[in-house]
mmCIF file of C-alpha atoms and ligand atoms in Angstrom:
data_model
loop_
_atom_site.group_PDB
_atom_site.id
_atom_site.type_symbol
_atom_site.label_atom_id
_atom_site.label_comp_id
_atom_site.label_asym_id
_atom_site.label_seq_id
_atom_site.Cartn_x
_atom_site.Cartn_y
_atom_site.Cartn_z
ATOM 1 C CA UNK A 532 87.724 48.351 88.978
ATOM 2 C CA UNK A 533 84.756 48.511 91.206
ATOM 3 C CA UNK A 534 81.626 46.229 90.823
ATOM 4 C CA UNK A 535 78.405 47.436 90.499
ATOM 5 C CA UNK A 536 77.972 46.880 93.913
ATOM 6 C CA UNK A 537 80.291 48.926 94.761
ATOM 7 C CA UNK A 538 79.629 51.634 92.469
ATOM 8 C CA UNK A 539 75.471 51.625 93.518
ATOM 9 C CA UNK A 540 77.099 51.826 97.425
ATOM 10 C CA UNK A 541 79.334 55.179 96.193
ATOM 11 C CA UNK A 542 76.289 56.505 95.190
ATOM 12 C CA UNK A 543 74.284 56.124 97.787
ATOM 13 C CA UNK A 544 76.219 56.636 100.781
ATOM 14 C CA UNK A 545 78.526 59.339 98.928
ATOM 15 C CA UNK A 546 81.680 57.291 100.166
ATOM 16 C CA UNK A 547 83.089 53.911 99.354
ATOM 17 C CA UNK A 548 86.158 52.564 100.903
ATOM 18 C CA UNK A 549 88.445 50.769 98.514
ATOM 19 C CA UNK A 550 91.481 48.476 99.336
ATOM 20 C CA UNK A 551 94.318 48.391 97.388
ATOM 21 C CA UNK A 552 93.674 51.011 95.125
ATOM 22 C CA UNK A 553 97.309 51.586 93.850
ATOM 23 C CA UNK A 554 100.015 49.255 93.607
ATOM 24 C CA UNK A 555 102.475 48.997 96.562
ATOM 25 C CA UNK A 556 105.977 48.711 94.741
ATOM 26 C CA UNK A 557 105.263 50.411 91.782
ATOM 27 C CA UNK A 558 103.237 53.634 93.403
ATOM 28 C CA UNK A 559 103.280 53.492 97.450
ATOM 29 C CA UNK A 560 107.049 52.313 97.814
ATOM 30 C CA UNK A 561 108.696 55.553 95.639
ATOM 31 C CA UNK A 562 106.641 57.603 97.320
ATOM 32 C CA UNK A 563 107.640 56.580 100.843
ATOM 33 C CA UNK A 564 110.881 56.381 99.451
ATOM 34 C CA UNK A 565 110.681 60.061 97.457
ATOM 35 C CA UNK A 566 109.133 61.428 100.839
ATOM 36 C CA UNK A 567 112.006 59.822 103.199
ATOM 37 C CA UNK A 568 114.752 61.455 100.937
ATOM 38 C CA UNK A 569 112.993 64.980 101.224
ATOM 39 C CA UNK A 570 112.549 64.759 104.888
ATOM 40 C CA UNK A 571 116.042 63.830 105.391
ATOM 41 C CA UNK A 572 117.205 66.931 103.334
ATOM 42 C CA UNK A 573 115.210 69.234 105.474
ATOM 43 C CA UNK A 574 116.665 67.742 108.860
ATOM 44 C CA UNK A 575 120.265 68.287 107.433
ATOM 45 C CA UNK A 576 119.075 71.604 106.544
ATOM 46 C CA UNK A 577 117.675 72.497 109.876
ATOM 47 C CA UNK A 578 121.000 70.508 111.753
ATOM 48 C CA UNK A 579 122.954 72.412 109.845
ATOM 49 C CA UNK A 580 121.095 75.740 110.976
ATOM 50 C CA UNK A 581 121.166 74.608 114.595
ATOM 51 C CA UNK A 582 117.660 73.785 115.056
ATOM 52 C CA UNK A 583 117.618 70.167 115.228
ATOM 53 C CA UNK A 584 120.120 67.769 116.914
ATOM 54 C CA UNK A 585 122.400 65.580 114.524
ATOM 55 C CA UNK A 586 120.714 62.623 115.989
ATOM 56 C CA UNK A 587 117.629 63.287 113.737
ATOM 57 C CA UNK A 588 119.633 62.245 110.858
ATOM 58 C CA UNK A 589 119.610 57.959 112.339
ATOM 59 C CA UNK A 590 116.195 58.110 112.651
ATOM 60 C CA UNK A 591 113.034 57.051 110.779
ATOM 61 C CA UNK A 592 110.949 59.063 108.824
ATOM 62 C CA UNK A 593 108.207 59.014 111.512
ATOM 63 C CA UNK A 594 110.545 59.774 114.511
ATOM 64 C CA UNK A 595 112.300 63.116 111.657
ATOM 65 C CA UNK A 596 108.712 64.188 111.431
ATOM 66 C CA UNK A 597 108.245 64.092 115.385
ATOM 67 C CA UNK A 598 111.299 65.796 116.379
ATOM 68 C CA UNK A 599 110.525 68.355 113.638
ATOM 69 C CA UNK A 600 107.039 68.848 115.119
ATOM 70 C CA UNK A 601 108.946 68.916 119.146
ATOM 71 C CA UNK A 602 111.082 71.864 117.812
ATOM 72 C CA UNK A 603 108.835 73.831 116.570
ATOM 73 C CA UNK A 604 109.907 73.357 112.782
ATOM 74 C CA UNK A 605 107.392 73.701 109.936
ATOM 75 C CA UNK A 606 107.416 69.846 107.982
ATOM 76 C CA UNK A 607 103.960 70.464 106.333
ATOM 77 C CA UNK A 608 104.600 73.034 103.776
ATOM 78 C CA UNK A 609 107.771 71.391 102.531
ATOM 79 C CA UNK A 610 106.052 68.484 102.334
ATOM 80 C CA UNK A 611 102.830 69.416 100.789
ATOM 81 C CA UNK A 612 101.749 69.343 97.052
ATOM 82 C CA UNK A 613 99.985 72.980 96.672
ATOM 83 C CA UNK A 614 100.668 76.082 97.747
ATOM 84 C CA UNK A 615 99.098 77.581 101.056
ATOM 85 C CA UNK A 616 96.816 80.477 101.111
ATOM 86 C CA UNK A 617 97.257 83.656 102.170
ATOM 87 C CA UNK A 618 100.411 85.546 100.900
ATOM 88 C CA UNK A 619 102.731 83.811 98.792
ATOM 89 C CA UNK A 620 106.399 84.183 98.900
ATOM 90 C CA UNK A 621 108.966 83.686 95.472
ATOM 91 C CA UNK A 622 110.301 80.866 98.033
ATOM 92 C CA UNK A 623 107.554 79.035 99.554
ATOM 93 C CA UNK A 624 108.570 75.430 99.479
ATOM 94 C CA UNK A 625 105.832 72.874 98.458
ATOM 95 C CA UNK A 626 106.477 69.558 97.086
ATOM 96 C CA UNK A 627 105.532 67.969 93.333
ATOM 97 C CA UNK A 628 108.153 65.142 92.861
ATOM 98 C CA UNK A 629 107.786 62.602 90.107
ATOM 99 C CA UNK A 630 106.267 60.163 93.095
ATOM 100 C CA UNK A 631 103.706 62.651 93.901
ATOM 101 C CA UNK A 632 102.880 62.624 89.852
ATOM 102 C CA UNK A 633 102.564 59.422 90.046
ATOM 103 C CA UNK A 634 100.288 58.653 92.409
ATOM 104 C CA UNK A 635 97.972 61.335 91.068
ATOM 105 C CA UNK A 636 98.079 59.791 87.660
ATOM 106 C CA UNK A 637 97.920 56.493 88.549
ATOM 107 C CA UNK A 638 96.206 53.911 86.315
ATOM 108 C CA UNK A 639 94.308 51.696 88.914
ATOM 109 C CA UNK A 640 93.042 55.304 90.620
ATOM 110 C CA UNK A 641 91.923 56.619 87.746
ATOM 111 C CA UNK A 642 90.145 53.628 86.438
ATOM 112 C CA UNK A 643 87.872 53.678 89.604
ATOM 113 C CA UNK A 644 87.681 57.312 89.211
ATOM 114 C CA UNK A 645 86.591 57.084 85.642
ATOM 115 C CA UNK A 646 83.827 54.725 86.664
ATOM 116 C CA UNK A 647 82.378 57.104 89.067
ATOM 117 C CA UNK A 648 82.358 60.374 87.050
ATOM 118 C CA UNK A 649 83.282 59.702 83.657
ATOM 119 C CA UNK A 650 86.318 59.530 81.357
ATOM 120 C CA UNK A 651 86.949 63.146 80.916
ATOM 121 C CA UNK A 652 89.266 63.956 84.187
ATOM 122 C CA UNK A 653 91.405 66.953 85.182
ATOM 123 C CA UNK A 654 93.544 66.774 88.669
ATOM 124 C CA UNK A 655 91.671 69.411 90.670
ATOM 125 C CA UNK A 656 94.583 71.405 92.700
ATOM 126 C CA UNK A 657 92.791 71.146 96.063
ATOM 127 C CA UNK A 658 95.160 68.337 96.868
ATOM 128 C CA UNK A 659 97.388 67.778 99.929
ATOM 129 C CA UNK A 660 99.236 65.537 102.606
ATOM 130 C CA UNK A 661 98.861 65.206 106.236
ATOM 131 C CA UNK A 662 101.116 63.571 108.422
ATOM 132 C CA UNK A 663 99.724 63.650 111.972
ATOM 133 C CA UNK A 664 102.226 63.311 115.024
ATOM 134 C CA UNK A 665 100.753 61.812 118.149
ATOM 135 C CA UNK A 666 98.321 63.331 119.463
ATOM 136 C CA UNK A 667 100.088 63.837 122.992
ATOM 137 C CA UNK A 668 102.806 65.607 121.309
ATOM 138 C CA UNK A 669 100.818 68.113 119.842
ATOM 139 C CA UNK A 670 100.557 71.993 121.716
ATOM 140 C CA UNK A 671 97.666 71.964 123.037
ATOM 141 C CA UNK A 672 96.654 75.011 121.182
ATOM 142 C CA UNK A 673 97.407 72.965 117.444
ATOM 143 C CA UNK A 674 94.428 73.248 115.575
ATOM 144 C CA UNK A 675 95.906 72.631 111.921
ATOM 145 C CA UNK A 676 93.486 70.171 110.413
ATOM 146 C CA UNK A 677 96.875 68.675 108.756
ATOM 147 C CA UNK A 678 98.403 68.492 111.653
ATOM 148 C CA UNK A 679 95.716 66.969 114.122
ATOM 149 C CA UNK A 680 92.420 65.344 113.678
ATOM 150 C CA UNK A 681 90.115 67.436 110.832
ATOM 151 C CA UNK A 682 87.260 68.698 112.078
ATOM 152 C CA UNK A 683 83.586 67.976 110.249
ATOM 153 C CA UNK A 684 82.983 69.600 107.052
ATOM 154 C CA UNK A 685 82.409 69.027 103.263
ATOM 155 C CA UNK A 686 84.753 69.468 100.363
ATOM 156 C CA UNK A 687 82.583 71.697 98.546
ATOM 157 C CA UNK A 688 82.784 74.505 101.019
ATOM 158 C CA UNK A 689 86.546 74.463 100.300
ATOM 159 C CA UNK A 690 86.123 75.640 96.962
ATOM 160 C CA UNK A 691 85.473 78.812 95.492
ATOM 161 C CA UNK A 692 81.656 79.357 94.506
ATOM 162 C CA UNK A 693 82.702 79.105 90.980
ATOM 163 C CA UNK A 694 82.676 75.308 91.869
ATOM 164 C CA UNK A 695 79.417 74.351 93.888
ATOM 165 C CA UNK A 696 77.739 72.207 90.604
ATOM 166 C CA UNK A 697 81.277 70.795 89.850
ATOM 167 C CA UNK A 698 81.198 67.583 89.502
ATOM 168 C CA UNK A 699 83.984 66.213 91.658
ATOM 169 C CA UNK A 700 85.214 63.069 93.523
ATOM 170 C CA UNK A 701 87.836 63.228 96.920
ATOM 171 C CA UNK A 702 90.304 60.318 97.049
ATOM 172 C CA UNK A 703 91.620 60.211 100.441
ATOM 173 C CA UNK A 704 94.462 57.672 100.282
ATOM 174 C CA UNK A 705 95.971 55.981 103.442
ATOM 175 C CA UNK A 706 99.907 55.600 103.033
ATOM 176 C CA UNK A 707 100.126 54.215 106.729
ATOM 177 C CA UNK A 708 97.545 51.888 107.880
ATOM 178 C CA UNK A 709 94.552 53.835 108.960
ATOM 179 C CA UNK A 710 92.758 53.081 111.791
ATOM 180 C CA UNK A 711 90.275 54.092 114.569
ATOM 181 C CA UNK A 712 93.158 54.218 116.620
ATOM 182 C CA UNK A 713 95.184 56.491 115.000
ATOM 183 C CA UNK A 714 93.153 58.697 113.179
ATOM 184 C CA UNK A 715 91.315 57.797 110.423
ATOM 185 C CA UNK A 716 88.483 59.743 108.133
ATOM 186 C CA UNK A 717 84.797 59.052 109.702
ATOM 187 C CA UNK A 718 81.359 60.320 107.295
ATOM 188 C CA UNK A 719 78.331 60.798 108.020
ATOM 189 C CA UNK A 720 76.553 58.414 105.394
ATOM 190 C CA UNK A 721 73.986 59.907 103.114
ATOM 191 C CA UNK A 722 74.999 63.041 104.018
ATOM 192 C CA UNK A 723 76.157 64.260 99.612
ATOM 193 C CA UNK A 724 71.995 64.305 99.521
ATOM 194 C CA UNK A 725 71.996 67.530 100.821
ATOM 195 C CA UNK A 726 72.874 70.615 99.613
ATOM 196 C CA UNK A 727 76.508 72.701 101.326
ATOM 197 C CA UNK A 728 75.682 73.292 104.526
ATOM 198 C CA UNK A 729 77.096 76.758 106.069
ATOM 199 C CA UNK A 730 80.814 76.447 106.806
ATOM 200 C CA UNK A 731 82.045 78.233 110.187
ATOM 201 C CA UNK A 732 85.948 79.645 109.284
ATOM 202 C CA UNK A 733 87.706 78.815 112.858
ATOM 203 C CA UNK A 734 89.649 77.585 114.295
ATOM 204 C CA UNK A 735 89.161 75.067 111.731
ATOM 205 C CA UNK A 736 86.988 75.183 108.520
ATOM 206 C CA UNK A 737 83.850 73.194 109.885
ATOM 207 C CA UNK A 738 79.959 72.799 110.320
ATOM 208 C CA UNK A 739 78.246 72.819 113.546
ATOM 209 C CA UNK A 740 77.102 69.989 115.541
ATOM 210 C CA UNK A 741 73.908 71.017 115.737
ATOM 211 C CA UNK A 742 73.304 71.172 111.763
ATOM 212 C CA UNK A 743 73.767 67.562 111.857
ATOM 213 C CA UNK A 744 73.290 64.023 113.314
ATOM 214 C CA UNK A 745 76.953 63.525 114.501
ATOM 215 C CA UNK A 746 75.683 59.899 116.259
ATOM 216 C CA UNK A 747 75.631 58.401 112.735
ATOM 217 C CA UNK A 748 79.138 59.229 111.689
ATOM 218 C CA UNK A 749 81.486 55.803 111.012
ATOM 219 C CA UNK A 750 84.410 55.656 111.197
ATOM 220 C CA UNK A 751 86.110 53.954 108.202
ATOM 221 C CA UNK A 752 89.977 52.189 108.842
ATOM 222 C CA UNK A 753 91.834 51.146 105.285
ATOM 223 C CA UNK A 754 94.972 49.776 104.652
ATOM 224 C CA UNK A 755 98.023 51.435 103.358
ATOM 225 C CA UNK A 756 97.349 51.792 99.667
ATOM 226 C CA UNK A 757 93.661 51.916 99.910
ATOM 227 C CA UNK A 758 91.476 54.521 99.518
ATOM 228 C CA UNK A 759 88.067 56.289 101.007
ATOM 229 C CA UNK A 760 86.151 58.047 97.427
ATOM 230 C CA UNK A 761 83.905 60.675 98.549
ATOM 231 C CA UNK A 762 81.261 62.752 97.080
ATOM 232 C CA UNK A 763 81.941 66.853 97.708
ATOM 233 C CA UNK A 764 78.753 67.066 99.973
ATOM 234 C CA UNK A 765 79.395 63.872 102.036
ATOM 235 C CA UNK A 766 79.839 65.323 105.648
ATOM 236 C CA UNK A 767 83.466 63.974 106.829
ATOM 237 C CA UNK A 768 86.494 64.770 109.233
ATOM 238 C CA UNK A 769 88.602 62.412 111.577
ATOM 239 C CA UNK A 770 89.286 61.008 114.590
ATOM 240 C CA UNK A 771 92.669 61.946 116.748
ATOM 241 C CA UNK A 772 95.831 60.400 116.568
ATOM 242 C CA UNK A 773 95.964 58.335 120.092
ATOM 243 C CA UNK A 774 98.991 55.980 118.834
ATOM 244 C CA UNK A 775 102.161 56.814 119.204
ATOM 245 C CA UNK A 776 103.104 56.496 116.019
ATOM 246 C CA UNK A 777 102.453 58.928 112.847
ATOM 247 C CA UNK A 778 99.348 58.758 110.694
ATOM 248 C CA UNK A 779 100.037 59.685 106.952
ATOM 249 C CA UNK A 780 97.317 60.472 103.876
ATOM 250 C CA UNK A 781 97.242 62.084 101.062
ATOM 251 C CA UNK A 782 94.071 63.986 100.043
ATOM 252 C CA UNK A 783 93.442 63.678 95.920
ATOM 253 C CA UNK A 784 90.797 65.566 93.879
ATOM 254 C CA UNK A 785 89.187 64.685 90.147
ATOM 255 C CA UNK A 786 86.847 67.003 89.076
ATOM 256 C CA UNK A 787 85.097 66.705 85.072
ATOM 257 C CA UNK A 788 87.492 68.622 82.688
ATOM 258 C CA UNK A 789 86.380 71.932 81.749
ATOM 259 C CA UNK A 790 84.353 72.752 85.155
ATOM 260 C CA UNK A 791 85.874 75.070 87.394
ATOM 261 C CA UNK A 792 88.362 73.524 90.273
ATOM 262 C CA UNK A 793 86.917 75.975 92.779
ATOM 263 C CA UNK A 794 90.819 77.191 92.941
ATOM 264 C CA UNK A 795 91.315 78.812 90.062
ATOM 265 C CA UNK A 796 94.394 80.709 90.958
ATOM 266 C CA UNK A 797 95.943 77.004 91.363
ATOM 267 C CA UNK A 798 96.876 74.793 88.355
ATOM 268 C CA UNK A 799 94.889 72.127 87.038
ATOM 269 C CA UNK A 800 95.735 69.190 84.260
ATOM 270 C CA UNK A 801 93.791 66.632 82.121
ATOM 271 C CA UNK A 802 94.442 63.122 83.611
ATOM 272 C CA UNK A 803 92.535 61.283 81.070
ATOM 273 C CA UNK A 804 90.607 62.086 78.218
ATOM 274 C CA UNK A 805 88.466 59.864 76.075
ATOM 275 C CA UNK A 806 87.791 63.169 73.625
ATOM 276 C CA UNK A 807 91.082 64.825 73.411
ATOM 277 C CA UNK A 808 94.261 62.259 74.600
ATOM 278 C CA UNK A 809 96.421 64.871 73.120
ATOM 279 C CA UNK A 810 95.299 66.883 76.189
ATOM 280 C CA UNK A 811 96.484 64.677 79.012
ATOM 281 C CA UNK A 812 99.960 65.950 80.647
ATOM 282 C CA UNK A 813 102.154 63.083 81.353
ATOM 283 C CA UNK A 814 105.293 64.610 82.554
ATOM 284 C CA UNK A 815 105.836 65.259 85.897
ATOM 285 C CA UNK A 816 108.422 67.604 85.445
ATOM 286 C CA UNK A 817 105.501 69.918 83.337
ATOM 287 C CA UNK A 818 103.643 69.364 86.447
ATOM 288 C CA UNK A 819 106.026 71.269 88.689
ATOM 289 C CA UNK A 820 106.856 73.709 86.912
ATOM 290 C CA UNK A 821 102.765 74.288 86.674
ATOM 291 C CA UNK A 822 102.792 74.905 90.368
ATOM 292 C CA UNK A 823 106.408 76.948 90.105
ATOM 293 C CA UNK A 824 104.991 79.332 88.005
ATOM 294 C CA UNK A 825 102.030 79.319 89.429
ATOM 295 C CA UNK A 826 103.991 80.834 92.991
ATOM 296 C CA UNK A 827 105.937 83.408 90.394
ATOM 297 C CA UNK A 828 102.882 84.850 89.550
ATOM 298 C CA UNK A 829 100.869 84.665 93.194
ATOM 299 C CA UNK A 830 103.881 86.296 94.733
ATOM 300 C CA UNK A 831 103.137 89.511 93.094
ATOM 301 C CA UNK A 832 99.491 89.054 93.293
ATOM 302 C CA UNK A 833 97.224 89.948 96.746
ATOM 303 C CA UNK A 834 96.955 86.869 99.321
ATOM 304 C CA UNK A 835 95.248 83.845 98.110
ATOM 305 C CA UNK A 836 91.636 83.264 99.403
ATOM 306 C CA UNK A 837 90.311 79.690 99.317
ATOM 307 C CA UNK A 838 87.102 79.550 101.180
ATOM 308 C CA UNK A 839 83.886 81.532 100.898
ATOM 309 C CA UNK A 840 83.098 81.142 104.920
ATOM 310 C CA UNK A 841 82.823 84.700 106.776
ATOM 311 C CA UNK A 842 82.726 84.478 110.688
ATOM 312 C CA UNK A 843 79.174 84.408 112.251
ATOM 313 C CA UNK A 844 79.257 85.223 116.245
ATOM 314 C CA UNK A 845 75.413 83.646 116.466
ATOM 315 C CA UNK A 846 75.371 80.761 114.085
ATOM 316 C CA UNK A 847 79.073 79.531 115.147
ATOM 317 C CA UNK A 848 79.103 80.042 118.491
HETATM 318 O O1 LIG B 1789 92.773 63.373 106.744
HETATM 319 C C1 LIG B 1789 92.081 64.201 107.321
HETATM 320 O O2 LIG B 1789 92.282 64.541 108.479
HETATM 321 C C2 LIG B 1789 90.926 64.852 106.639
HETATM 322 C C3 LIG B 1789 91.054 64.879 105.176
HETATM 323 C C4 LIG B 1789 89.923 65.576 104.484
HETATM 324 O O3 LIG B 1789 89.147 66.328 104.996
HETATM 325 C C5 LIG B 1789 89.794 65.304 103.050
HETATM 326 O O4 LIG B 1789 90.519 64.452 102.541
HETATM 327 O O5 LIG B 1789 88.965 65.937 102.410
HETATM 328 FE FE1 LIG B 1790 87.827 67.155 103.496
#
């Protein structure tokens, strides 16, 4: 739970950092362990297909990642818990394991979520992992903010419209130590007081310098198992991976139940309710199939937009 302290910082600065938000053994440890398992059956997959080297198999998650990354293999989508935009195929992979559930409906999260917007709380289905290789392993032309460092932006801007008086919190939660070194998320404090900013759409999804004071950003380093809680409008990205080691986070949403998620074509589900506890989903195998049917239906539909942000020559140059 946080203190008022705590809670009077959140809303002030639009960001708190919290340590230890969920509980190593009983949420961080299955889902290293879940994630290990499913990387390992995508390296036999690709050895068996030729494209990776049996050697991948003895390694560590970290080094399966890297050599994935090296040959030119796709880890993220497998790995990640939503769809992508664009077109959808009947056999996109994405990844909601009973881990993944988990952590999203985690007790101790929730609790601190609860305190900062209420008890009525739907998973919002803007949610995803990044796993960053080194930076000096990356192409030089990788500009994937889930792949290398995220460039400045706020949450808001990617959501629909249908979203911009949502009331919404972002848990960005560090499953390796974060740290200036390798990558963690910096803010610009203050920043939630304003309204969206204008959103540039490439190569990444970002604001301009120039529409902000980029000297005040700071950079904020948590432990595994801790969190950063930001407001929609707080102005945040993060720094590069220099180590030579991987950096790993998940990115979480809560928004209020019954406001739109800003993704719409996405499914959402009650977390907690205080009105209607008959609501709440609380099996993770519901869950998947959620997003399963949800990638029956998009593949027959037109490509999936998710941002609002057209290009503008002058005011993203
Ligand atoms: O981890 C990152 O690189 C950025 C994550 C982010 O933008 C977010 O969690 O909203
Ligand atoms: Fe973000």
């Amino acid at each position: 739970m946080l203190t008022q302290e705590q809670l009077a910082r959140f809303h002030d600065q639009g960001y708190l950092v919290v340590e230890d938000i969920v509980d190593k053994p009983l949420v961080l440890q299955p889902l290293i362990n879940e994630y290990d398992q499913l990387m390992l059956s995508l390296c036999e997959a690709w050895v068996a297909e030729g494209l990776l080297g049996r050697d991948v198999l003895q390694g560590s998650f970290a080094s399966r990642i890297r050599q994935a990354y090296a040959a030119g293999l796709d880890y993220f989508q497998p790995l990640d818990i939503s769809l992508p935009p664009g077109e959808i195929t009947p056999d996109v992979p994405f990844h909601a394991g009973p881990a993944v559930f988990q952590l999203i409906t985690s007790d101790s999260l929730l609790d601190v979520v609860e305190q900062l917007i209420g008890p009525e709380l739907t998973s919002n289905p803007i949610q995803h992992i990044r796993i960053k290789p080194p930076v000096n392993e990356l192409s030089c032309d990788e500009v994937r903010a889930h792949i290398t460092h995220t460039d400045w932006h706020q949450d808001r801007a990617v959501t629909l419209n249908e979203a911009d008086n949502t009331t919404m919190v972002t848990v960005w939660l560090a499953i390796s130590d974060a740290t200036i070194a390798n990558g963690c998320l910096q803010v610009i404090p203050g920043s939630h007081r304003q309204p969206m900013l204008r959103h540039c759409p490439s190569p990444q999804l970002s604001i301009p310098k120039t529409q902000f004071n980029v000297e005040s950003a700071v950079a904020l380093p948590v432990r595994a198992g801790g969190a950063v809680l930001f407001h929609p409008q707080t102005i945040h990205g993060s720094l590069i991976n220099k180590t030579d080691d991987i950096r790993w986070s998940f990115d979480l949403r809560y928004n209020v139940t019954g406001q739109p998620t800003g993704r719409p074509m996405f499914p959402d589900f009650v977390v907690r309710s205080k009105l209607d506890p008959e609501s709440v989903t609380v099996d993770a195998d519901q869950w998947r199939a959620m997003w399963q049917n949800t990638r029956t239906r998009l593949a027959a539909e037109k490509p999936v937009v998710i941002h609002r942000w057209p290009e503008d020559p002058v005011y993203c140059a």
